[in-house]
Amino acid sequence: MISRHHFCVIVSLMLTYSPSAFSDAKISGIVQLSAIGADSEESFIDGGTGRLLYNDDGIHLSQMFFVFSGDITDTLSTQIVGNHTQTPESRTGLTQAFLRYKPIPTSNYHWEAKAGSFYPALSFENVDIGWTSPFAYTNSAINTWIGEEIRINGLELSLSRKGNRRNNIPHSFSALLGVYKGNDPAGTVLAWRGFALHDKQTQLNENLPFANYPSIQTPPLEQQNDYVDVFREEDDRYGFYVGGHWNYKRKSKLRYYYYDNQADPLRVSSGQYAWHTKFHSVSWLYRPIKNWRFISQYLTGTTLMGPNAVYLGYESYYVLASYKQKKHRLTTRIDRFGTFNKNDILPEDDNRSQGTALTLTWRYAIDKSWQIGAEWTKIESTQNSREQFGKDKALNQEQFMLILQLRY
Amino acid sequence: MNTSRIPLSFIFLAITLLGIVETTHAAPISTSFTIFDAENTPVKDAVIQLISKNPTPPSTTRKNELSQKDKQFTPFVLPIQRGTSIVFPNYDDIQHHVYSFSGIKKFELKLSKDSKANPITFEKPGIVPVGCNIHDWMLAYIYVVDTPYFSTTNSNGSATLSLPSDGEYLIKIWHPRLPDENVNYTKEGITKIVAKDGTTKVIALNLTISTGSDADEDIDEFEDY
Ligand SMILES: [Cu+2]
């Protein structure tokens, strides 16, 4: 499997280079405890249909990860992110591991390359270490899904034209191209569960569970497991993405990506189908004045599995406003999301859903290491597949969290 | 020309010159300059150089330092005299990878905290934009001048130069936002000044400078993926 192959490369690199071989090796990370007033709807992670990660009140270890970064040469560096999760069970693994080659520019055009397992830089939300968000604790519906099912196991090349004041050019541009393998089952979880809201990132060899819907227990979908092995390679085809960044100073930034895993939807093995998943993503960051920032992202795409067995459209956007005053940060975000059937041949497997979510977050940085915070999330949604369990398709959830975070 | 008709992207730059004479011909003359734009806002980080036909060698050795602190260069504009050198101390806990691909001087320095980088000497006059390969937004300008009489303006828009005697000097003004496309030594605004006993002069230069303050270049506390 491709992702395991990358582990071998990275691990052997780590063994070959003793820590002293890295001129600037650094380990950082976050340990985060959350006291959660949970919604009682059983979470998808435990085989339920809830969109949130927790359904028990109590104190949970909600994040625990490390980020190792080291320079192998002056222009070649590595970053490895590993986390420990307790949902659904205790498990430790890697979420990212890549090499970055960034030569010294010789003109106003800069290029760089990335190889390994990493996220495409779709949004302005997950810009803190380890691809976490410094704004809300719970990711947007879009980036919850990206953290669950999208990871690049491959190569990315980017070419940038930097603007600067010397040339009186306040605009800078980048063009990006990614080629990868794996990620064939991406889209599975959107089909039955729909979008979710949490901060769990799937480890590179982790299975992501969802409810065992009656429609996947019976033909013709009986080969589908009630989990997704997200980063699996099924068909030996290459996926790709293209991206463009446009920055106006550091005031306004726009990003567009088109992702297509080019999977062969007729392939199935070990209970996992290949899903032909493609989407467009547009993100915008706007910082009108120093203490304020607005972030928005829109994502729309389709995923196809089997001989038109599941043909799903999906769409989501969010608008986030964040205000920082000294050690306080206040964030509010509204998410809209939906999935819709696109003339597939199995009307009894109804994958339609829609929803709205509101998230309010307060964070207080006590010092460089310690942070406390609170967050309230409310989701109003429908998920037609819940009717397979005799449940109402309406799914309204609410969650409150108090957070203690340690950075090291 | 009526300034109110000037497009927003252009601002007139005016110079107020105060020639203060200490005593006699032989004593050094302390000369103050203040630069305002058309909106009467002081212009920071402008390089002022005075060129004499009979320059004297610099009497004091300047400490030329382009430091890195809080992922920014200080100062933003650093003028130095041709043939002198700069040190690049890093006051951050993290590394910087400082480089220039300018034809005036190419160099690269990987700088850890407290690393002792050898000073770099600049032999050719001209403008050297400096960047950091780790923090793409970091930017500074080294301006290698061919005269011992130069300074940058402070946040009040003013600079004080010490001249060995009164007489005729050529004044050159440069600022990063002057629309000077080629990085040559020729296109600065040039006029002649005469530093004399107790005179105060106001010289208007038709220099165009693009709008935008350095304040909107504030760095984002969050980096990228
Ligand atoms: Cu730097």
XYZ file of C-alpha atoms and ligand atoms in Angstrom:
634
model
C 0.000 0.000 0.000
C 1.319 3.371 -0.997
C 0.959 5.100 2.347
C 2.857 2.321 4.110
C 5.559 2.600 1.506
C 5.963 6.274 2.396
C 6.299 5.393 6.060
C 9.193 3.149 5.208
C 10.907 5.944 3.298
C 10.446 8.459 6.087
C 11.309 6.067 8.887
C 14.473 4.953 7.150
C 15.361 8.616 6.605
C 14.950 9.169 10.329
C 17.158 6.219 11.091
C 19.792 7.188 8.559
C 20.053 10.692 9.926
C 20.686 10.767 13.622
C 19.162 13.864 15.270
C 22.518 15.636 15.078
C 22.351 15.365 11.309
C 19.382 17.756 11.369
C 20.750 21.252 11.679
C 17.512 22.611 13.103
C 15.519 19.709 14.531
C 12.513 20.695 16.579
C 9.638 18.861 18.207
C 6.474 20.713 19.066
C 2.895 19.718 19.597
C -0.356 20.065 21.468
C -2.023 18.117 24.257
C -5.636 19.128 24.737
C -8.263 18.098 27.254
C -11.924 18.876 26.640
C -14.714 18.786 29.196
C -17.639 18.048 26.943
C -21.315 18.543 27.417
C -22.130 16.104 24.659
C -25.129 15.542 22.453
C -26.697 12.161 23.186
C -26.969 11.087 19.532
C -24.532 8.194 19.031
C -21.473 9.346 17.132
C -20.591 7.961 13.705
C -17.225 7.016 15.241
C -19.012 4.457 17.413
C -21.226 3.276 14.588
C -24.047 5.770 15.115
C -25.342 8.473 12.813
C -24.378 11.566 14.834
C -22.211 14.211 13.165
C -20.172 15.000 16.285
C -17.308 12.983 17.725
C -18.534 12.578 21.300
C -21.771 11.349 22.795
C -20.686 11.041 26.429
C -20.367 13.905 28.877
C -16.999 14.005 30.527
C -13.373 14.856 30.072
C -11.799 13.648 26.866
C -8.248 13.756 25.549
C -9.304 15.569 22.391
C -5.882 16.253 20.834
C -2.444 14.842 21.404
C 0.097 15.176 18.640
C 3.711 15.983 17.895
C 5.244 17.774 14.954
C 8.840 16.909 14.181
C 10.544 19.296 11.808
C 14.150 19.087 10.797
C 16.462 20.348 8.103
C 18.374 17.695 6.238
C 20.250 20.244 4.154
C 19.898 24.009 3.835
C 17.097 23.591 1.322
C 15.692 20.144 2.128
C 13.570 19.741 5.241
C 11.184 17.200 6.656
C 8.041 17.397 8.722
C 6.422 14.459 10.486
C 3.146 14.744 12.370
C 1.969 11.918 14.590
C -1.072 11.812 16.819
C -2.678 9.735 19.482
C -6.429 9.359 19.325
C -8.928 7.795 21.704
C -11.823 7.815 19.265
C -13.048 5.205 18.668
C -10.202 3.497 20.553
C -6.637 4.275 21.667
C -4.380 4.424 18.671
C -1.151 6.176 17.681
C -0.038 6.867 14.137
C 1.117 9.427 11.632
C -1.121 11.962 9.923
C 1.533 13.620 7.746
C 5.142 12.864 6.805
C 6.821 14.715 3.996
C 9.999 16.181 2.578
C 10.075 19.744 1.324
C 12.677 21.002 -1.123
C 12.875 24.765 -1.345
C 15.859 26.052 -3.301
C 17.182 29.563 -2.747
C 15.440 31.820 -5.268
C 17.536 33.071 -8.130
C 14.879 35.422 -9.488
C 11.453 36.674 -8.464
C 10.124 33.254 -9.436
C 10.437 30.703 -6.654
C 9.719 27.031 -6.908
C 9.430 24.269 -4.391
C 8.552 20.597 -4.166
C 6.921 18.460 -1.520
C 6.936 14.658 -1.417
C 5.284 12.293 1.026
C 1.950 12.403 2.848
C 0.452 15.847 3.367
C -2.607 18.029 2.912
C -3.117 20.209 -0.126
C -3.204 23.843 1.092
C -6.904 24.297 0.317
C -8.002 26.618 3.087
C -7.058 29.334 5.558
C -8.661 27.523 8.479
C -6.148 24.806 9.408
C -3.047 26.976 9.583
C -1.855 26.094 13.082
C 0.699 23.346 13.783
C -0.326 19.812 12.873
C -3.042 21.126 10.528
C -5.179 22.223 13.473
C -7.226 25.405 13.460
C -6.233 28.368 15.637
C -9.815 29.682 15.370
C -12.577 27.221 16.318
C -11.710 23.941 18.042
C -14.174 22.123 15.810
C -13.319 22.295 12.126
C -15.755 23.484 9.494
C -17.810 20.812 7.735
C -15.518 21.112 4.702
C -12.269 20.730 6.606
C -13.663 18.043 8.880
C -14.146 16.035 5.708
C -10.698 16.979 4.331
C -9.136 15.804 7.625
C -11.117 12.574 7.422
C -10.777 11.544 3.803
C -8.271 13.656 1.884
C -4.523 13.203 2.058
C -1.934 13.409 -0.673
C 0.482 10.489 -0.890
C 2.595 11.831 -3.679
C 4.364 14.857 -5.018
C 3.502 18.538 -5.232
C 5.305 21.152 -7.292
C 4.663 24.845 -6.937
C 5.894 27.897 -8.766
C 5.428 31.346 -7.239
C 5.869 34.903 -8.399
C 6.466 36.974 -5.304
C 5.269 40.529 -5.254
C 7.222 43.067 -3.289
C 7.441 46.748 -2.727
C 10.685 47.154 -4.603
C 8.955 46.226 -7.816
C 5.851 48.026 -6.695
C 3.882 44.791 -7.097
C 1.625 44.061 -4.131
C 0.283 40.866 -5.723
C 1.890 37.465 -5.602
C 0.805 34.342 -7.421
C 1.440 30.623 -7.124
C 0.532 27.709 -9.344
C 0.515 24.205 -7.866
C 0.310 20.719 -9.288
C -0.040 17.539 -7.240
C 0.172 13.918 -8.354
C -0.568 11.069 -5.978
C -1.718 7.530 -5.456
C -4.016 6.152 -2.795
C -7.036 8.098 -1.603
C -9.283 5.933 -3.813
C -12.075 5.366 -1.251
C -12.361 9.133 -0.527
C -16.006 10.153 -0.645
C -17.381 7.035 1.079
C -18.232 8.716 4.349
C -20.023 11.609 2.617
C -22.366 9.171 0.906
C -23.947 7.600 3.988
C -23.102 9.760 6.959
C -22.819 13.109 5.166
C -20.735 16.002 6.494
C -19.625 16.083 10.134
C -18.062 18.596 12.532
C -15.065 17.627 14.636
C -11.266 17.892 14.781
C -10.182 14.301 14.287
C -7.669 13.720 11.518
C -7.523 10.193 10.153
C -4.129 8.585 10.631
C -2.471 7.333 7.465
C -3.314 3.678 8.124
C -6.481 4.163 10.156
C -9.995 3.072 9.223
C -12.754 5.610 9.655
C -15.995 3.995 10.860
C -19.613 4.904 10.183
C -22.974 3.271 10.849
C -23.644 -0.174 9.404
C -26.570 0.975 7.270
C -28.959 -1.796 6.158
C -28.333 -0.750 2.543
C -24.697 -1.858 2.815
C -25.622 -5.149 4.481
C -27.679 -6.307 1.518
C -26.986 -6.668 -2.231
C -25.922 -4.952 -4.345
C -23.803 -2.975 -1.816
C -23.051 -5.867 0.532
C -19.342 -5.760 -0.319
C -18.995 -2.330 1.318
C -17.655 -2.380 4.889
C -19.060 -0.121 7.588
C -15.769 1.776 7.618
C -13.512 3.394 5.090
C -9.805 2.606 4.630
C -9.333 6.076 3.210
C -5.845 6.162 1.808
C -5.987 2.827 0.039
C -4.881 2.280 -3.564
C -7.333 0.218 -5.611
C -6.695 0.769 -9.280
C -3.073 1.932 -9.706
C -4.258 5.132 -11.321
C -2.719 8.480 -10.475
C -4.872 11.200 -8.996
C -4.046 14.860 -9.431
C -4.914 18.332 -8.256
C -4.167 21.785 -9.547
C -4.224 24.909 -7.447
C -3.766 28.637 -7.739
C -3.016 31.184 -5.011
C -3.409 34.915 -5.362
C -2.279 37.130 -2.498
C -2.761 40.861 -2.241
C -0.166 41.801 0.370
C -1.172 39.923 3.498
C -4.574 41.530 3.408
C -6.521 39.425 0.979
C -5.704 35.908 -0.161
C -7.597 33.745 -2.590
C -7.065 30.039 -3.319
C -8.620 27.777 -5.865
C -8.077 24.010 -6.132
C -9.450 21.300 -8.350
C -9.007 17.770 -7.031
C -9.658 14.551 -8.968
C -8.537 11.164 -7.652
C -9.330 9.596 -11.074
C -10.385 6.409 -9.291
C -11.978 3.560 -11.238
C -15.413 3.260 -9.562
C -15.775 -0.385 -10.601
C -12.857 -1.538 -8.480
C -13.605 -3.136 -5.124
C -11.406 -5.157 -2.804
C -11.401 -6.014 0.911
C -14.731 -4.328 1.409
C -13.544 -1.050 -0.039
C -14.693 0.467 -3.313
C -12.778 2.970 -5.323
C -14.823 6.175 -5.497
C -14.226 8.594 -8.325
C -14.130 11.808 -6.312
C -13.565 15.269 -7.703
C -14.211 18.710 -6.301
C -13.577 22.410 -6.679
C -12.565 24.434 -3.633
C -12.358 28.224 -3.365
C -11.065 29.898 -0.203
C -10.762 33.530 0.705
C -8.982 35.212 3.596
C -9.550 38.883 4.287
C -7.861 40.911 7.019
C -9.404 44.377 6.852
C -7.678 45.599 10.009
C -5.174 44.058 12.296
C -7.439 42.384 14.863
C -10.032 41.018 12.475
C -10.014 38.288 9.915
C -12.701 36.756 7.762
C -12.331 33.340 6.211
C -14.679 31.689 3.794
C -14.515 28.506 1.745
C -16.808 26.923 -0.801
C -16.465 23.334 -1.954
C -18.532 21.495 -4.533
C -18.009 18.120 -6.147
C -19.214 14.658 -6.990
C -18.303 11.108 -6.117
C -19.196 7.979 -8.056
C -19.031 4.361 -6.871
C -19.816 1.146 -8.726
C -21.845 1.049 -11.937
C -23.721 4.218 -10.938
C -24.571 2.516 -7.653
C -23.844 5.668 -5.684
C -23.561 8.890 -7.604
C -23.463 11.715 -5.109
C -23.166 15.448 -5.392
C -21.987 17.461 -2.391
C -21.631 21.094 -1.565
C -20.615 23.088 1.486
C -19.497 26.521 2.505
C -18.661 28.359 5.676
C -18.116 31.940 6.726
C -15.851 32.527 9.703
C -15.121 35.767 11.542
C -12.379 35.925 14.127
C -11.427 38.799 16.402
C -8.293 38.902 18.512
C -7.807 41.246 21.437
C -4.512 40.700 23.221
C -4.785 37.197 24.721
C -8.420 36.653 23.747
C -9.685 35.307 20.471
C -13.361 35.166 19.591
C -14.535 33.223 16.572
C -17.903 32.595 15.049
C -18.579 30.369 12.078
C -21.638 29.402 10.098
C -21.515 26.209 8.032
C -23.962 25.063 5.360
C -23.635 21.617 3.829
C -25.586 19.192 1.723
C -25.363 16.010 -0.327
C -27.724 15.031 -3.130
C -28.340 11.985 -5.334
C -27.420 12.394 -8.979
C -29.597 9.797 -10.763
C -27.960 6.710 -9.342
C -29.639 3.328 -9.746
C -30.349 2.614 -6.071
C -33.199 4.843 -4.848
C -33.532 2.650 -1.737
C -30.039 3.852 -0.748
C -30.984 7.486 -0.237
C -27.857 9.557 0.429
C -29.461 12.993 0.597
C -28.660 15.304 3.477
C -28.494 18.960 4.339
C -27.641 21.066 7.303
C -26.578 24.290 8.961
C -24.194 24.660 11.881
C -23.250 27.533 14.132
C -20.027 27.501 16.155
C -18.965 30.081 18.763
C -15.477 29.864 20.230
C -13.522 31.761 22.847
C -9.837 31.145 23.400
C -7.611 32.676 26.038
C -3.846 32.262 25.863
C -2.560 32.286 29.445
C 1.017 32.200 28.195
C 2.958 30.654 25.335
C 2.240 27.149 26.609
C -1.182 27.192 28.196
C -4.517 28.077 26.688
C -8.071 27.749 27.932
C -11.204 28.050 25.862
C -14.869 27.329 25.441
C -16.947 26.382 22.431
C -20.589 25.892 21.626
C -21.778 24.158 18.463
C -25.287 23.701 17.180
C -26.210 21.656 14.123
C -29.604 21.494 12.441
C -29.681 18.908 9.704
C -31.392 16.074 7.916
C -29.851 12.773 6.806
C -32.174 10.528 4.798
C -30.112 7.374 5.418
C -31.179 7.534 9.089
C -34.604 6.310 7.968
C -32.959 2.956 7.249
C -32.721 2.571 11.035
C -36.302 3.712 11.534
C -35.068 7.089 12.795
C -36.317 10.506 11.873
C -34.190 11.974 9.111
C -33.972 15.224 11.102
C -30.751 15.338 13.123
C -30.301 18.301 15.446
C -27.298 18.311 17.741
C -25.693 20.595 20.264
C -22.325 20.429 22.024
C -20.543 22.512 24.636
C -16.845 22.212 25.448
C -14.409 23.675 27.965
C -10.845 23.259 26.793
C -7.422 23.174 28.389
C -4.569 23.135 25.900
C -0.837 22.705 26.415
C 1.614 23.583 23.664
C 5.162 22.338 23.776
C -0.088 71.229 -11.661
C -2.957 70.809 -9.248
C -2.202 68.056 -6.793
C -5.863 67.233 -6.276
C -5.974 65.957 -9.838
C -3.084 63.585 -9.299
C -4.184 59.944 -9.325
C -4.249 58.288 -5.925
C -1.328 56.119 -6.748
C 0.992 59.097 -6.915
C 2.093 61.281 -4.091
C 4.405 64.214 -4.322
C 7.418 64.113 -2.138
C 8.780 67.344 -0.811
C 11.969 67.913 1.081
C 12.572 70.479 3.722
C 16.211 71.292 4.084
C 17.634 72.951 7.153
C 21.289 73.900 6.823
C 22.731 74.603 10.248
C 26.224 75.951 10.365
C 28.220 75.465 13.510
C 30.824 78.244 13.268
C 33.228 78.785 10.426
C 34.094 77.241 7.072
C 36.335 74.541 8.505
C 33.944 73.187 11.141
C 31.625 70.305 10.259
C 28.099 71.229 9.302
C 25.223 69.327 10.800
C 22.462 69.276 8.209
C 18.914 68.100 8.875
C 16.470 66.907 6.285
C 12.808 66.160 6.662
C 10.807 64.379 4.021
C 7.050 64.661 3.778
C 4.708 63.352 1.182
C 1.976 65.487 -0.382
C -0.371 64.699 2.509
C 2.241 66.067 4.924
C 2.903 62.630 6.344
C 6.563 62.076 7.247
C 8.238 59.535 4.967
C 10.194 56.882 6.887
C 13.023 54.761 5.466
C 14.008 57.138 2.674
C 17.723 57.149 1.881
C 19.304 60.587 1.577
C 22.780 60.862 0.146
C 24.835 63.933 -0.566
C 27.504 63.738 -3.205
C 30.462 66.075 -3.116
C 33.093 66.576 -5.779
C 35.740 66.378 -3.088
C 34.549 63.773 -0.600
C 36.533 63.094 2.503
C 36.896 59.576 3.856
C 34.378 58.717 6.588
C 35.660 59.871 9.976
C 33.666 57.344 11.976
C 33.259 53.647 11.382
C 29.580 52.764 11.321
C 28.222 49.550 12.769
C 26.221 48.063 9.930
C 23.742 45.506 11.214
C 20.809 43.868 9.455
C 19.189 41.917 12.272
C 16.282 39.505 12.348
C 13.776 39.807 15.154
C 10.188 38.552 15.348
C 10.527 37.251 11.781
C 11.229 40.733 10.412
C 14.393 42.467 9.282
C 15.626 45.554 11.112
C 16.168 48.079 9.671
C 13.894 47.832 6.670
C 16.277 50.000 4.635
C 19.998 49.908 5.394
C 22.315 52.248 3.482
C 26.022 51.495 3.648
C 29.066 52.954 2.000
C 30.642 51.018 -0.820
C 33.477 48.818 0.433
C 32.086 48.421 3.934
C 30.401 45.353 5.388
C 27.272 44.217 7.217
C 26.706 41.645 9.966
C 23.405 39.731 10.181
C 22.605 38.852 13.819
C 19.594 36.625 14.468
C 17.723 37.571 17.668
C 14.939 35.025 17.114
C 14.811 31.515 18.591
C 14.256 30.092 15.139
C 16.404 29.884 12.026
C 16.480 32.326 9.143
C 17.875 31.674 5.702
C 18.820 35.092 4.404
C 19.558 35.527 0.715
C 19.967 37.972 -2.126
C 19.884 37.231 -5.822
C 20.699 40.825 -6.744
C 23.317 41.422 -9.411
C 24.928 43.911 -7.021
C 25.682 41.151 -4.505
C 24.532 37.549 -4.350
C 24.738 35.750 -1.023
C 22.976 33.304 1.261
C 23.334 32.813 5.005
C 21.697 30.161 7.140
C 21.405 31.827 10.532
C 20.614 30.020 13.773
C 20.085 31.812 17.028
C 23.372 33.401 18.100
C 25.152 32.053 15.034
C 28.236 34.025 14.118
C 27.937 34.752 10.437
C 30.920 36.395 8.851
C 30.343 39.960 7.757
C 29.566 40.459 4.081
C 31.329 43.250 2.211
C 29.583 45.174 -0.547
C 31.857 46.438 -3.337
C 29.359 47.561 -5.954
C 26.963 50.483 -5.488
C 23.243 49.790 -5.925
C 20.174 48.301 -4.346
C 20.198 44.790 -2.869
C 16.759 43.389 -1.907
C 17.189 40.787 0.852
C 14.755 37.966 1.593
C 14.426 34.894 3.804
C 13.825 31.503 2.230
C 11.995 30.260 5.321
C 9.732 33.291 5.856
C 8.733 34.473 2.413
C 7.363 37.793 3.624
C 10.640 38.956 5.188
C 12.110 41.786 3.129
C 14.799 44.412 3.561
C 16.865 46.639 1.287
C 20.559 47.264 1.451
C 21.480 50.404 -0.452
C 25.206 50.543 -1.259
C 26.085 54.198 -1.802
C 29.225 55.770 -3.203
C 29.526 58.669 -0.806
C 30.405 59.042 2.872
C 27.422 61.382 3.440
C 24.159 59.444 3.765
C 21.387 58.522 6.153
C 17.847 57.147 6.326
C 14.875 59.114 7.554
C 13.335 58.140 10.908
C 9.632 57.876 11.733
C 9.468 61.692 11.852
C 10.718 61.705 8.276
C 13.978 63.350 9.270
C 17.654 62.562 8.987
C 20.766 64.424 10.071
C 23.974 64.341 8.076
C 27.322 65.731 9.098
C 29.148 67.484 6.263
C 32.826 68.433 6.482
C 32.295 71.917 5.070
C 29.789 74.025 3.266
C 29.715 73.953 -0.455
C 27.847 72.349 -3.292
C 26.385 68.890 -2.951
C 24.254 66.749 -5.176
C 21.329 65.228 -3.288
C 19.865 61.856 -4.114
C 16.713 60.497 -2.534
C 15.602 56.909 -2.709
C 12.693 55.044 -1.209
C 11.522 51.450 -1.821
C 8.196 52.699 -3.101
C 9.678 55.059 -5.634
C 8.702 53.520 -8.971
C 12.259 52.938 -10.035
C 12.029 49.831 -12.143
C 15.665 49.167 -12.774
C 17.956 48.662 -9.882
C 20.564 51.018 -11.249
C 22.174 53.971 -9.693
C 20.795 56.598 -11.987
C 17.081 57.214 -11.631
C 16.826 58.783 -8.212
C 15.439 62.251 -7.819
C 18.406 64.565 -8.114
C 18.793 68.189 -7.329
C 21.546 70.420 -6.101
C 21.649 71.941 -2.689
C 23.987 74.518 -1.355
C 24.698 74.249 2.336
C 25.497 77.719 3.573
C 25.511 79.742 6.752
C 22.134 79.615 8.486
C 20.003 79.049 5.446
C 16.717 77.196 5.364
C 15.522 75.914 2.057
C 12.481 74.054 0.890
C 13.070 72.042 -2.212
C 10.173 70.403 -3.991
C 11.015 67.329 -5.982
C 8.634 65.860 -8.493
C 9.157 62.352 -7.284
C 6.305 59.917 -7.529
C 5.934 57.380 -4.790
C 3.311 54.678 -4.730
C 0.736 54.737 -1.961
C 0.424 52.273 0.835
C 2.060 52.396 4.183
C 4.381 49.808 5.611
C 1.762 49.227 8.297
C -0.458 47.171 6.009
C 2.452 44.804 5.503
C 2.014 43.519 9.036
C 2.843 39.882 9.289
C 0.257 37.200 9.792
C 0.819 35.348 13.053
C -0.167 32.125 11.300
C 2.059 30.604 8.715
C 1.098 28.250 5.961
C 0.657 24.514 5.638
Cu 13.308 34.000 8.270
